[in-house]
Amino acid sequence: MTDRAGRRPLVAGNWKMNGLKADGLALTDAVLAGVRGGAWRCELLVCPPATLLSLVGDRLKGSPVRLGAQDCHHKPSGAHTGDLAAPMLADIGCRFVIVGHSERRADHGETDAEVKAKAEAAMAATLIPIVCVGETLAMRERGDALKVVAAQLAGSLPVGASADGLVVAYEPVWAIGTGRTPTTADIGAMHQALRAELKRHLGAESDRMRILYGGSVKSSNAAEILAIDGVDGALVGGASLKAEDFLTIARACA
């Protein structure tokens, strides 16, 4: 089913650095048990840690739940110890990959240019990059949130992006894992600003591009957030580690 301007909502679970084999498979099985027999308005995606990608991918085969990775390298192969190339992720069944998450930008010093290169590598491997942008609390309190996020987006957008081949996620850094969320007015204003920026860079093609909200999305606030005009789904962190919470958020798309 589709939403505004033909955009089908996407609810993506980012498991981050959580889950051993037993945990990950149990969570996967619980999510699959919850989706069986249902008609889902949104597209569902889980992004396990790298150690679980192949195992979880095998479980998801034939289901409506997509598989995604949390990062990729910008080169397709080579001497890059510890990194994973986008073609490797596609080879084990990934359909999406998160790039530029604020935790990667902060912990690994990733720049907009690096995020752009990773997004382009993902697209070259037929993966859909989820490009993350978002401001810190200090930036918002200075009144710079819109300016900062617009600049991040401009610097991170891959060349040749299309509506079917790219997702943008707005995640205010100060809301990730803190239990705090912006007001609905603030979320709506940022999504409208991002839509305008996408249109400026990509033209009419951007009308069908999905913009997700992330940052302390949980079962108790999902319906309110997903009802905001311009919000095309959610990038869910901690709440995606509990199957029922994740599925409750997905149901809120209705």
Short mmCIF file of C-alpha atoms in Angstrom, two decimals:
data_model
loop_
_atom_site.label_atom_id
_atom_site.label_comp_id
_atom_site.label_asym_id
_atom_site.label_seq_id
_atom_site.Cartn_x
_atom_site.Cartn_y
_atom_site.Cartn_z
CA MET A 1 0.00 0.00 0.00
CA THR A 2 1.20 3.54 -0.64
CA ASP A 3 0.96 6.77 1.29
CA ARG A 4 1.38 10.43 0.34
CA ALA A 5 2.57 10.99 -3.24
CA GLY A 6 2.91 7.24 -3.75
CA ARG A 7 5.36 6.86 -0.87
CA ARG A 8 4.97 3.59 1.03
CA PRO A 9 5.99 4.04 4.68
CA LEU A 10 9.14 2.25 5.79
CA VAL A 11 9.72 1.10 9.36
CA ALA A 12 13.33 0.06 9.86
CA GLY A 13 14.81 -1.53 12.97
CA ASN A 14 18.45 -0.65 13.68
CA TRP A 15 19.68 -3.25 16.16
CA LYS A 16 23.02 -1.46 16.50
CA MET A 17 25.72 -3.43 18.39
CA ASN A 18 23.27 -5.78 20.09
CA GLY A 19 22.58 -9.49 19.86
CA LEU A 20 24.43 -12.77 19.98
CA LYS A 21 23.34 -15.61 17.71
CA ALA A 22 20.59 -16.91 20.02
CA ASP A 23 19.26 -13.41 20.74
CA GLY A 24 19.22 -12.37 17.11
CA LEU A 25 17.49 -15.49 15.84
CA ALA A 26 14.92 -15.37 18.66
CA LEU A 27 14.13 -11.74 17.83
CA THR A 28 13.89 -12.54 14.13
CA ASP A 29 11.53 -15.44 14.77
CA ALA A 30 9.34 -13.28 17.01
CA VAL A 31 9.11 -10.57 14.34
CA LEU A 32 8.25 -13.16 11.69
CA ALA A 33 5.59 -14.71 13.91
CA GLY A 34 4.02 -11.29 14.29
CA VAL A 35 3.92 -10.46 10.58
CA ARG A 36 2.51 -13.75 9.32
CA GLY A 37 -0.92 -13.48 7.80
CA GLY A 38 -1.09 -9.72 8.15
CA ALA A 39 -1.54 -7.04 5.50
CA TRP A 40 1.09 -4.42 6.27
CA ARG A 41 0.67 -0.86 5.11
CA CYS A 42 4.37 -0.22 5.62
CA GLU A 43 7.53 -1.86 4.37
CA LEU A 44 9.42 -3.63 7.16
CA LEU A 45 13.19 -3.74 7.50
CA VAL A 46 15.61 -5.05 10.12
CA CYS A 47 19.30 -4.12 10.27
CA PRO A 48 21.18 -6.55 12.52
CA PRO A 49 24.88 -6.30 13.39
CA ALA A 50 27.24 -7.73 10.77
CA THR A 51 27.75 -11.01 12.64
CA LEU A 52 24.05 -11.82 12.29
CA LEU A 53 23.34 -10.64 8.77
CA SER A 54 23.65 -14.01 7.03
CA LEU A 55 21.81 -15.93 9.77
CA VAL A 56 18.96 -13.45 9.97
CA GLY A 57 18.82 -13.18 6.19
CA ASP A 58 18.29 -16.92 5.89
CA ARG A 59 15.39 -16.70 8.34
CA LEU A 60 13.79 -13.79 6.47
CA LYS A 61 13.75 -15.46 3.05
CA GLY A 62 10.23 -15.59 1.65
CA SER A 63 8.90 -13.15 4.27
CA PRO A 64 7.78 -9.53 3.85
CA VAL A 65 10.61 -8.35 6.12
CA ARG A 66 13.64 -6.92 4.34
CA LEU A 67 17.27 -7.26 5.44
CA GLY A 68 19.60 -4.29 5.81
CA ALA A 69 23.12 -3.55 7.08
CA GLN A 70 24.27 -0.77 9.39
CA ASP A 71 27.20 0.47 7.31
CA CYS A 72 29.36 -0.27 4.28
CA HIS A 73 32.76 0.74 2.90
CA HIS A 74 32.96 3.10 -0.05
CA LYS A 75 35.19 0.72 -2.04
CA PRO A 76 33.84 -2.50 -3.60
CA SER A 77 36.83 -4.55 -2.39
CA GLY A 78 40.41 -4.18 -1.25
CA ALA A 79 42.78 -3.94 1.69
CA HIS A 80 40.35 -2.53 4.25
CA THR A 81 40.60 -4.77 7.29
CA GLY A 82 37.42 -5.03 9.31
CA ASP A 83 35.20 -3.31 6.75
CA LEU A 84 32.40 -4.71 4.61
CA ALA A 85 31.86 -3.80 0.98
CA ALA A 86 28.41 -3.09 -0.42
CA PRO A 87 28.62 -5.99 -2.95
CA MET A 88 29.28 -8.36 -0.03
CA LEU A 89 26.12 -7.14 1.68
CA ALA A 90 24.07 -7.52 -1.47
CA ASP A 91 25.51 -11.01 -1.95
CA ILE A 92 24.04 -12.23 1.36
CA GLY A 93 20.61 -10.77 0.69
CA CYS A 94 20.70 -7.21 2.02
CA ARG A 95 18.40 -4.76 0.27
CA PHE A 96 19.22 -1.64 2.30
CA VAL A 97 22.20 -0.18 4.15
CA ILE A 98 22.29 2.65 6.70
CA VAL A 99 24.98 5.25 6.01
CA GLY A 100 25.95 8.34 7.97
CA HIS A 101 24.22 7.45 11.22
CA SER A 102 25.15 10.03 13.85
CA GLU A 103 26.88 7.33 15.91
CA ARG A 104 29.14 6.58 12.93
CA ARG A 105 29.71 10.29 12.32
CA ALA A 106 30.63 10.80 15.99
CA ASP A 107 32.45 7.55 16.83
CA HIS A 108 34.34 7.25 13.54
CA GLY A 109 34.55 10.87 12.43
CA GLU A 110 32.65 10.24 9.21
CA THR A 111 32.28 13.33 7.03
CA ASP A 112 29.49 14.19 4.63
CA ALA A 113 31.86 13.35 1.76
CA GLU A 114 32.47 9.87 3.18
CA VAL A 115 28.76 9.31 3.68
CA LYS A 116 28.13 10.37 0.07
CA ALA A 117 30.79 7.94 -1.16
CA LYS A 118 29.28 5.11 0.86
CA ALA A 119 25.81 5.90 -0.47
CA GLU A 120 27.13 5.84 -4.04
CA ALA A 121 28.87 2.51 -3.37
CA ALA A 122 25.62 1.12 -2.02
CA MET A 123 23.69 2.23 -5.09
CA ALA A 124 26.32 0.71 -7.37
CA ALA A 125 25.75 -2.61 -5.59
CA THR A 126 21.94 -2.28 -6.06
CA LEU A 127 21.43 -1.53 -2.37
CA ILE A 128 19.19 1.29 -1.16
CA PRO A 129 21.16 3.61 1.15
CA ILE A 130 19.38 5.18 4.11
CA VAL A 131 21.24 8.47 4.47
CA CYS A 132 21.05 9.84 8.02
CA VAL A 133 21.19 13.51 8.97
CA GLY A 134 20.55 15.36 12.22
CA GLU A 135 21.64 18.16 14.51
CA THR A 136 23.06 18.18 18.04
CA LEU A 137 21.26 19.88 20.93
CA ALA A 138 23.72 22.78 20.87
CA MET A 139 23.00 23.35 17.18
CA ARG A 140 19.25 23.36 17.80
CA GLU A 141 19.52 25.69 20.78
CA ARG A 142 21.54 28.12 18.64
CA GLY A 143 18.75 28.09 16.07
CA ASP A 144 20.96 26.37 13.50
CA ALA A 145 19.11 23.06 13.16
CA LEU A 146 17.59 23.68 9.73
CA LYS A 147 20.81 25.14 8.32
CA VAL A 148 22.99 22.33 9.67
CA VAL A 149 20.73 19.53 8.46
CA ALA A 150 20.32 21.11 5.02
CA ALA A 151 24.12 21.30 4.69
CA GLN A 152 24.52 17.68 5.83
CA LEU A 153 21.97 16.56 3.28
CA ALA A 154 23.60 18.51 0.46
CA GLY A 155 27.01 17.04 1.29
CA SER A 156 25.76 13.48 1.76
CA LEU A 157 23.44 13.06 -1.24
CA PRO A 158 24.80 10.52 -3.72
CA VAL A 159 25.08 11.42 -7.38
CA GLY A 160 22.30 9.81 -9.42
CA ALA A 161 19.91 9.39 -6.49
CA SER A 162 16.38 8.35 -7.39
CA ALA A 163 13.18 8.04 -5.40
CA ASP A 164 13.27 4.26 -5.60
CA GLY A 165 16.97 4.05 -4.77
CA LEU A 166 17.43 6.33 -1.76
CA VAL A 167 15.87 6.95 1.65
CA VAL A 168 16.66 9.88 3.95
CA ALA A 169 16.38 9.61 7.74
CA TYR A 170 16.20 12.64 10.01
CA GLU A 171 17.56 11.77 13.46
CA PRO A 172 18.19 14.63 15.87
CA VAL A 173 21.34 13.53 17.67
CA TRP A 174 20.06 14.68 21.05
CA ALA A 175 16.96 12.46 20.75
CA ILE A 176 18.76 9.17 19.96
CA GLY A 177 18.53 6.80 22.89
CA THR A 178 17.65 9.58 25.33
CA GLY A 179 13.89 9.18 25.53
CA ARG A 180 13.53 12.80 24.36
CA THR A 181 11.83 13.72 21.10
CA PRO A 182 11.27 17.02 19.32
CA THR A 183 7.77 18.44 19.25
CA THR A 184 5.53 17.32 16.43
CA ALA A 185 5.79 20.86 15.05
CA ASP A 186 9.59 20.65 15.03
CA ILE A 187 9.56 17.24 13.33
CA GLY A 188 7.08 18.47 10.74
CA ALA A 189 9.09 21.61 10.05
CA MET A 190 12.30 19.65 9.56
CA HIS A 191 10.68 17.14 7.24
CA GLN A 192 9.18 19.95 5.17
CA ALA A 193 12.59 21.62 4.99
CA LEU A 194 14.24 18.35 3.95
CA ARG A 195 11.60 17.82 1.26
CA ALA A 196 12.28 21.31 -0.09
CA GLU A 197 16.04 20.65 -0.09
CA LEU A 198 15.57 17.35 -1.89
CA LYS A 199 13.44 19.09 -4.50
CA ARG A 200 16.10 21.75 -4.94
CA HIS A 201 18.78 19.10 -5.54
CA LEU A 202 16.79 16.41 -7.35
CA GLY A 203 13.73 18.11 -8.82
CA ALA A 204 10.37 16.39 -9.13
CA GLU A 205 11.99 13.00 -8.56
CA SER A 206 12.18 13.89 -4.86
CA ASP A 207 8.39 13.92 -4.44
CA ARG A 208 8.40 10.12 -4.14
CA MET A 209 11.50 9.85 -1.93
CA ARG A 210 10.86 8.67 1.61
CA ILE A 211 12.01 10.70 4.61
CA LEU A 212 11.99 8.78 7.90
CA TYR A 213 12.08 10.09 11.45
CA GLY A 214 14.37 8.50 14.04
CA GLY A 215 15.21 9.32 17.63
CA SER A 216 13.51 7.65 20.61
CA VAL A 217 10.66 6.30 18.51
CA LYS A 218 8.70 3.85 20.66
CA SER A 219 5.35 2.13 20.76
CA SER A 220 3.85 4.89 22.91
CA ASN A 221 4.68 7.80 20.56
CA ALA A 222 4.80 6.12 17.15
CA ALA A 223 1.21 6.89 16.12
CA GLU A 224 1.65 10.59 16.85
CA ILE A 225 4.98 10.80 15.02
CA LEU A 226 3.90 8.75 11.99
CA ALA A 227 0.80 10.92 11.59
CA ILE A 228 2.91 14.05 11.04
CA ASP A 229 2.67 15.35 7.50
CA GLY A 230 5.84 14.49 5.60
CA VAL A 231 6.99 11.65 7.87
CA ASP A 232 7.23 8.53 5.70
CA GLY A 233 8.18 6.01 8.37
CA ALA A 234 10.63 5.51 11.20
CA LEU A 235 14.19 4.43 11.84
CA VAL A 236 13.82 2.65 15.17
CA GLY A 237 16.68 1.94 17.57
CA GLY A 238 16.14 0.43 21.02
CA ALA A 239 12.47 -0.33 20.48
CA SER A 240 13.36 -2.60 17.56
CA LEU A 241 15.03 -5.03 19.98
CA LYS A 242 11.62 -6.10 21.25
CA ALA A 243 9.48 -7.69 18.55
CA GLU A 244 6.13 -6.51 19.90
CA ASP A 245 7.33 -2.92 20.30
CA PHE A 246 8.72 -2.93 16.77
CA LEU A 247 5.51 -4.38 15.34
CA THR A 248 3.37 -1.94 17.33
CA ILE A 249 5.31 0.91 15.73
CA ALA A 250 4.80 -0.65 12.30
CA ARG A 251 1.07 -1.01 12.93
CA ALA A 252 0.93 2.70 13.74
CA CYS A 253 1.46 3.42 10.03
CA ALA A 254 -2.25 2.70 9.65
#
